Coordinates of C-alpha atoms and ligand atoms in Angstrom, one line a residue:
M1 CA 32.3 -86.5 10.4
S2 CA 32.1 -87.5 6.7
E3 CA 34.7 -86.2 4.2
R4 CA 32.2 -83.8 2.9
Q5 CA 31.3 -82.5 6.3
K6 CA 34.9 -82.0 7.1
A7 CA 35.5 -80.0 3.9
N8 CA 32.4 -77.9 4.6
A9 CA 33.7 -77.1 8.1
V10 CA 37.0 -76.0 6.6
L11 CA 35.2 -74.0 4.0
A12 CA 33.2 -72.1 6.6
S13 CA 36.4 -71.3 8.5
L14 CA 38.2 -70.2 5.2
V15 CA 35.4 -67.8 4.4
R16 CA 35.6 -66.3 7.9
G17 CA 39.4 -66.0 7.5
D18 CA 39.7 -68.1 10.7
F19 CA 42.4 -70.7 10.4
S20 CA 42.8 -71.4 14.1
E21 CA 41.6 -75.0 14.0
L22 CA 43.7 -75.9 11.0
A23 CA 46.7 -74.2 12.6
D24 CA 46.3 -76.3 15.7
R25 CA 46.1 -79.5 13.6
F26 CA 49.4 -78.8 11.8
A27 CA 51.1 -77.5 15.0
Q28 CA 50.3 -80.7 16.8
A29 CA 51.8 -82.6 13.9
G30 CA 55.1 -80.8 14.4
F31 CA 54.9 -78.0 11.9
T32 CA 55.5 -74.3 12.6
V33 CA 52.4 -72.3 12.0
H34 CA 51.8 -68.6 11.8
L35 CA 48.6 -66.6 11.4
P36 CA 50.0 -63.2 10.4
E37 CA 46.7 -61.7 9.4
P38 CA 43.0 -62.8 9.2
G39 CA 42.6 -65.1 6.2
I40 CA 46.4 -65.8 6.0
L41 CA 47.9 -69.1 7.1
H42 CA 51.6 -70.0 6.9
I43 CA 52.7 -73.6 7.6
H44 CA 56.3 -74.6 7.4
A45 CA 58.3 -77.7 8.4
A46 CA 60.7 -77.6 11.3
P47 CA 63.8 -75.6 10.6
E48 CA 66.2 -78.5 10.6
S49 CA 64.6 -80.1 7.6
V50 CA 66.0 -79.5 4.1
P51 CA 64.6 -76.5 2.3
R52 CA 61.4 -77.2 0.5
R53 CA 59.5 -75.5 -2.3
R54 CA 57.6 -72.6 -1.1
L55 CA 54.1 -72.5 -2.4
L56 CA 51.8 -69.4 -2.1
L57 CA 48.2 -70.3 -2.9
S58 CA 45.8 -67.4 -3.1
V59 CA 42.1 -67.6 -3.5
G60 CA 39.2 -65.1 -3.3
I61 CA 41.2 -62.1 -4.4
H62 CA 37.9 -61.4 -6.2
G63 CA 35.2 -62.1 -3.6
D64 CA 32.7 -63.7 -5.9
E65 CA 35.1 -66.2 -7.4
T66 CA 34.3 -69.0 -5.1
A67 CA 35.1 -72.3 -6.8
P68 CA 38.9 -72.1 -5.9
I69 CA 37.9 -71.4 -2.3
E70 CA 35.8 -74.6 -2.3
I71 CA 38.6 -76.6 -4.0
T72 CA 41.2 -75.3 -1.4
A73 CA 38.9 -76.2 1.5
Q74 CA 38.7 -79.8 0.2
L75 CA 42.5 -80.0 -0.2
L76 CA 43.1 -78.6 3.2
A77 CA 40.6 -81.0 4.8
Q78 CA 42.5 -83.8 3.1
L79 CA 45.9 -82.6 4.3
A80 CA 44.6 -82.0 7.8
A81 CA 43.8 -85.7 8.0
D82 CA 47.4 -86.5 7.0
P83 CA 49.6 -83.4 7.9
Q84 CA 52.8 -85.3 7.0
G85 CA 51.6 -85.4 3.4
L86 CA 52.3 -81.7 3.1
R87 CA 55.6 -81.4 1.3
V88 CA 55.9 -77.7 0.7
D89 CA 56.1 -74.6 2.9
L90 CA 52.7 -73.2 2.4
L91 CA 51.3 -69.7 2.5
L92 CA 47.6 -69.7 2.0
V93 CA 45.9 -66.3 1.3
V94 CA 42.2 -65.8 1.3
G95 CA 42.1 -62.4 -0.4
N96 CA 39.1 -60.2 0.0
L97 CA 37.3 -61.5 3.1
A98 CA 34.9 -58.5 3.3
A99 CA 33.9 -59.0 -0.4
I100 CA 33.5 -62.8 0.0
E101 CA 31.1 -62.2 2.9
Q102 CA 29.0 -60.0 0.7
G103 CA 29.3 -62.2 -2.4
K104 CA 30.8 -59.3 -4.3
R105 CA 33.8 -59.0 -6.6
Y106 CA 35.1 -56.1 -4.4
L107 CA 33.8 -53.4 -2.1
E108 CA 35.7 -50.1 -3.0
A109 CA 38.3 -51.0 -5.6
D110 CA 39.5 -54.1 -7.5
L111 CA 42.0 -55.8 -5.1
N112 CA 43.8 -57.3 -8.1
R113 CA 44.9 -53.9 -9.2
Q114 CA 46.4 -52.9 -5.8
F115 CA 49.6 -54.9 -5.7
E116 CA 51.7 -51.8 -6.3
P117 CA 53.5 -49.8 -3.6
D118 CA 51.4 -46.7 -3.9
H119 CA 48.0 -48.1 -5.0
L120 CA 47.1 -45.1 -7.1
P121 CA 44.3 -44.2 -7.7
A122 CA 42.5 -46.1 -5.0
A123 CA 45.0 -45.4 -2.1
D124 CA 42.5 -45.1 0.7
S125 CA 40.3 -48.1 -0.2
A126 CA 39.7 -51.1 2.0
E127 CA 41.3 -53.1 -0.8
A128 CA 44.5 -51.1 -0.8
R129 CA 44.8 -51.7 3.0
R130 CA 44.2 -55.4 2.4
A131 CA 46.8 -55.5 -0.4
D132 CA 49.3 -54.0 2.1
A133 CA 48.6 -56.7 4.6
I134 CA 48.9 -59.4 2.0
M135 CA 52.1 -58.0 0.6
R136 CA 53.6 -57.9 4.1
A137 CA 52.9 -61.5 4.7
T138 CA 54.1 -62.4 1.2
R139 CA 57.4 -60.6 1.7
Q140 CA 57.9 -62.4 4.9
F141 CA 57.1 -65.8 3.3
F142 CA 59.4 -65.3 0.4
S143 CA 62.2 -63.6 2.4
S144 CA 64.6 -66.5 2.8
P145 CA 66.6 -67.3 -0.4
E146 CA 66.2 -71.1 -0.2
G147 CA 63.8 -73.3 -2.1
Q148 CA 61.9 -72.6 -5.3
R149 CA 59.1 -70.0 -5.0
W150 CA 55.7 -70.7 -6.6
H151 CA 52.6 -68.6 -6.6
L152 CA 49.3 -69.7 -7.9
D153 CA 46.6 -67.1 -7.8
L154 CA 43.3 -68.9 -8.4
H155 CA 40.3 -67.2 -10.0
T156 CA 37.2 -67.9 -12.0
A157 CA 36.2 -65.8 -15.0
I158 CA 33.1 -63.7 -15.1
R159 CA 32.2 -64.6 -18.7
S160 CA 32.2 -67.8 -20.8
S161 CA 35.5 -68.7 -22.5
F162 CA 36.6 -70.6 -25.6
Y163 CA 39.1 -72.1 -23.2
P164 CA 37.2 -72.8 -20.0
S165 CA 40.4 -72.8 -18.0
F166 CA 43.3 -70.5 -18.8
A167 CA 46.2 -68.7 -17.2
I168 CA 47.9 -65.3 -17.3
V169 CA 51.6 -65.8 -16.9
P170 CA 53.9 -62.8 -16.2
V171 CA 56.7 -62.6 -18.9
Q172 CA 59.2 -62.4 -16.0
V173 CA 58.6 -66.2 -15.5
E174 CA 61.0 -67.4 -18.1
G175 CA 63.1 -70.4 -19.3
A176 CA 63.0 -73.6 -17.3
A177 CA 60.7 -72.0 -14.7
R178 CA 58.1 -71.1 -17.3
Q179 CA 58.3 -74.7 -18.7
Q180 CA 57.7 -76.2 -15.3
L181 CA 54.7 -73.9 -14.8
L182 CA 53.3 -74.8 -18.3
D183 CA 53.7 -78.5 -17.5
W184 CA 51.8 -77.9 -14.3
L185 CA 49.1 -75.9 -16.1
A186 CA 48.8 -78.7 -18.7
A187 CA 48.2 -81.2 -15.9
A188 CA 45.7 -78.9 -14.4
G189 CA 43.7 -78.9 -17.7
T190 CA 44.5 -75.4 -18.7
G191 CA 43.7 -74.7 -22.4
A192 CA 45.6 -71.4 -22.9
A193 CA 48.4 -69.4 -21.3
V194 CA 48.7 -65.7 -22.0
L195 CA 52.2 -64.2 -21.5
S196 CA 51.6 -60.8 -20.0
P197 CA 54.2 -58.0 -20.1
N198 CA 52.2 -55.6 -17.9
S199 CA 51.9 -55.9 -14.2
S200 CA 48.5 -54.0 -14.0
G201 CA 49.0 -54.2 -10.2
T202 CA 48.0 -57.9 -10.1
Y203 CA 49.1 -60.2 -7.3
S204 CA 50.8 -62.8 -9.6
A205 CA 52.9 -60.0 -11.4
Y206 CA 53.9 -58.7 -7.9
T207 CA 55.4 -62.0 -6.9
A208 CA 57.0 -62.7 -10.2
I209 CA 58.7 -59.2 -10.4
N210 CA 59.7 -58.8 -6.7
F211 CA 60.4 -62.4 -5.7
N212 CA 61.2 -64.2 -8.9
A213 CA 58.3 -66.5 -8.2
V214 CA 57.1 -69.1 -10.7
S215 CA 53.6 -67.4 -10.7
C216 CA 50.4 -67.1 -12.7
T217 CA 46.8 -66.0 -12.4
A218 CA 44.8 -69.1 -13.2
E219 CA 41.2 -68.7 -14.3
L220 CA 39.4 -71.9 -13.6
G221 CA 35.9 -71.9 -15.1
R222 CA 33.0 -69.7 -14.4
V223 CA 31.8 -67.6 -11.4
A224 CA 29.1 -69.2 -9.3
Q225 CA 27.7 -68.7 -5.7
L226 CA 29.6 -70.1 -2.8
G227 CA 28.6 -73.7 -2.2
E228 CA 26.8 -73.9 -5.5
N229 CA 29.8 -74.7 -7.7
D230 CA 29.9 -77.9 -9.7
L231 CA 33.5 -78.9 -9.0
A232 CA 33.6 -81.8 -11.5
P233 CA 35.1 -79.6 -14.3
F234 CA 37.9 -78.6 -11.8
A235 CA 39.0 -82.2 -11.1
A236 CA 42.2 -81.9 -13.1
A237 CA 43.1 -78.6 -11.4
Q238 CA 42.4 -80.0 -8.0
A239 CA 44.5 -83.2 -8.7
A240 CA 47.4 -81.0 -9.9
L241 CA 47.2 -78.8 -6.8
L242 CA 47.2 -81.9 -4.6
A243 CA 50.3 -83.2 -6.4
L244 CA 52.0 -79.8 -5.8
L245 CA 51.1 -79.8 -2.1
T246 CA 52.2 -83.4 -1.6
G247 CA 55.3 -83.4 -3.8
S248 CA 53.9 -86.1 -6.0
S249 CA 54.4 -86.2 -9.7
I250 CA 51.8 -84.6 -11.9
V251 CA 49.8 -86.4 -14.6
P252 CA 51.1 -85.0 -18.0
G253 CA 48.4 -83.2 -20.0
T254 CA 48.0 -81.4 -23.3
P255 CA 50.2 -78.2 -23.2
P256 CA 48.2 -75.0 -23.1
L257 CA 48.3 -72.9 -26.3
L258 CA 50.5 -69.8 -25.9
F259 CA 49.3 -66.3 -26.5
A260 CA 51.0 -62.9 -26.4
V261 CA 49.4 -59.6 -25.7
A262 CA 48.9 -57.6 -28.9
Q263 CA 47.2 -54.5 -27.4
E264 CA 45.8 -53.4 -24.1
L265 CA 42.8 -51.1 -24.3
V266 CA 42.8 -48.5 -21.5
K267 CA 39.5 -46.7 -20.9
R268 CA 40.2 -42.9 -21.4
S269 CA 36.7 -41.4 -21.2
E270 CA 33.2 -42.1 -20.0
G271 CA 32.3 -42.4 -23.7
F272 CA 34.2 -45.7 -23.9
K273 CA 32.0 -48.3 -25.8
L274 CA 32.8 -51.8 -26.8
A275 CA 31.8 -52.6 -30.5
F276 CA 30.4 -56.0 -29.6
A277 CA 27.8 -57.5 -27.3
G278 CA 28.8 -57.3 -23.6
N279 CA 28.5 -61.1 -23.2
V280 CA 31.0 -62.1 -25.8
G281 CA 33.2 -64.9 -24.5
N282 CA 36.9 -64.7 -23.7
F283 CA 39.2 -65.7 -26.6
T284 CA 36.6 -64.8 -29.2
A285 CA 38.5 -64.3 -32.5
M286 CA 38.3 -60.9 -34.3
P287 CA 39.6 -60.3 -37.9
Q288 CA 42.1 -57.6 -38.9
G289 CA 40.5 -54.1 -39.1
A290 CA 37.5 -55.0 -37.0
L291 CA 36.3 -52.3 -34.6
I292 CA 37.0 -53.3 -31.0
A293 CA 35.9 -50.2 -29.1
Q294 CA 35.3 -46.5 -29.4
D295 CA 36.6 -44.1 -26.8
G296 CA 35.5 -40.6 -27.5
A297 CA 37.0 -39.7 -30.9
Q298 CA 39.4 -42.7 -30.9
D299 CA 38.6 -46.0 -32.6
H300 CA 40.4 -49.2 -31.5
R301 CA 40.8 -51.7 -34.2
V302 CA 42.3 -55.2 -34.6
A303 CA 45.8 -54.8 -36.0
A304 CA 47.1 -58.4 -36.4
V305 CA 45.5 -60.9 -38.8
T306 CA 43.5 -62.4 -36.0
E307 CA 43.3 -61.1 -32.4
Y308 CA 41.4 -62.7 -29.6
V309 CA 39.5 -60.6 -27.0
L310 CA 40.0 -61.2 -23.3
F311 CA 38.4 -59.6 -20.2
P312 CA 36.3 -57.0 -22.1
N313 CA 34.7 -54.7 -19.6
A314 CA 33.5 -51.2 -20.5
G315 CA 32.5 -50.6 -16.8
V316 CA 36.0 -50.3 -15.4
A317 CA 37.2 -47.0 -13.9
I318 CA 38.8 -44.4 -16.3
G319 CA 42.5 -45.2 -16.6
Q320 CA 42.0 -49.0 -16.1
R321 CA 42.1 -51.8 -18.7
A322 CA 38.9 -52.3 -20.5
A323 CA 40.0 -55.2 -22.7
L324 CA 43.1 -57.2 -23.6
M325 CA 43.7 -58.3 -27.2
V326 CA 46.0 -61.3 -27.6
V327 CA 47.5 -63.2 -30.5
R328 CA 48.6 -66.9 -30.9
C329 CA 52.4 -67.2 -30.3
T330 CA 52.9 -70.2 -32.6
Ligands
ZN401 ZN1 39.3 -62.8 -10.6

């Protein structure tokens, strides 16, 4: 089989959430392998070896964000050919299998809002149950105190972006750990990093808050159909991921620009309307005083000299975030 055929075979098994072949490959090479849930693979070195970094790699938390699934398939195919090259304890999570199968972002509720103990207000959704299963496996993976914990939750954005590749970094990731993460993001070709104080029920906030993980949500380029992604723009991210998996040094890159959250617009009524075209790109600059949105009788306006709009979406459920406004840190 050619490299491409091997990667395609791994991709097919990833999308099905079936890791049995990969598990066999690593088990034969002397690793301990667990398959705690469909779509979740845990590979770690034999217990006598020195503690290694623990890396949680999650993809497909949104079912239509397929490029990271393809990248991960290629990386796993590469590692399966040389299992000893894997130098971290790895938990791989393919998030929303049911949504991936249907090519949808989610089925009943946004999975990346469910990483809270009580999942309100979508407590009986398929996604809340999946989040429970993922959180169980995550707790298990991060339970031992040894080794540094990393979590990269890989996404692709729905809309165009001034910075094609950017990251949301929970503010809980601080100090030297934040610098390490920013260095990695630089190597991965990330143009901007937004320091986010609110969990919003996201997976990366869950691991930062509960396990002190060096974590982020990385938005790598645009949404496309599975198998139709042009992976060339992701080459830097793929190389940086491979370096992390194999314990090699990263190629230094331009540090991402830092942003802080200025305001979070929560949709309060069905009358919520954005004041600009629905297809406006992420990180579009808006001047002080400009109208961002109207929500019933309430006007939301830009307060700082310049704010940049992120993730505008008037179609979210009431009570959820309809846009994030950010400002440059420096
Ligand atoms: Zn996403």
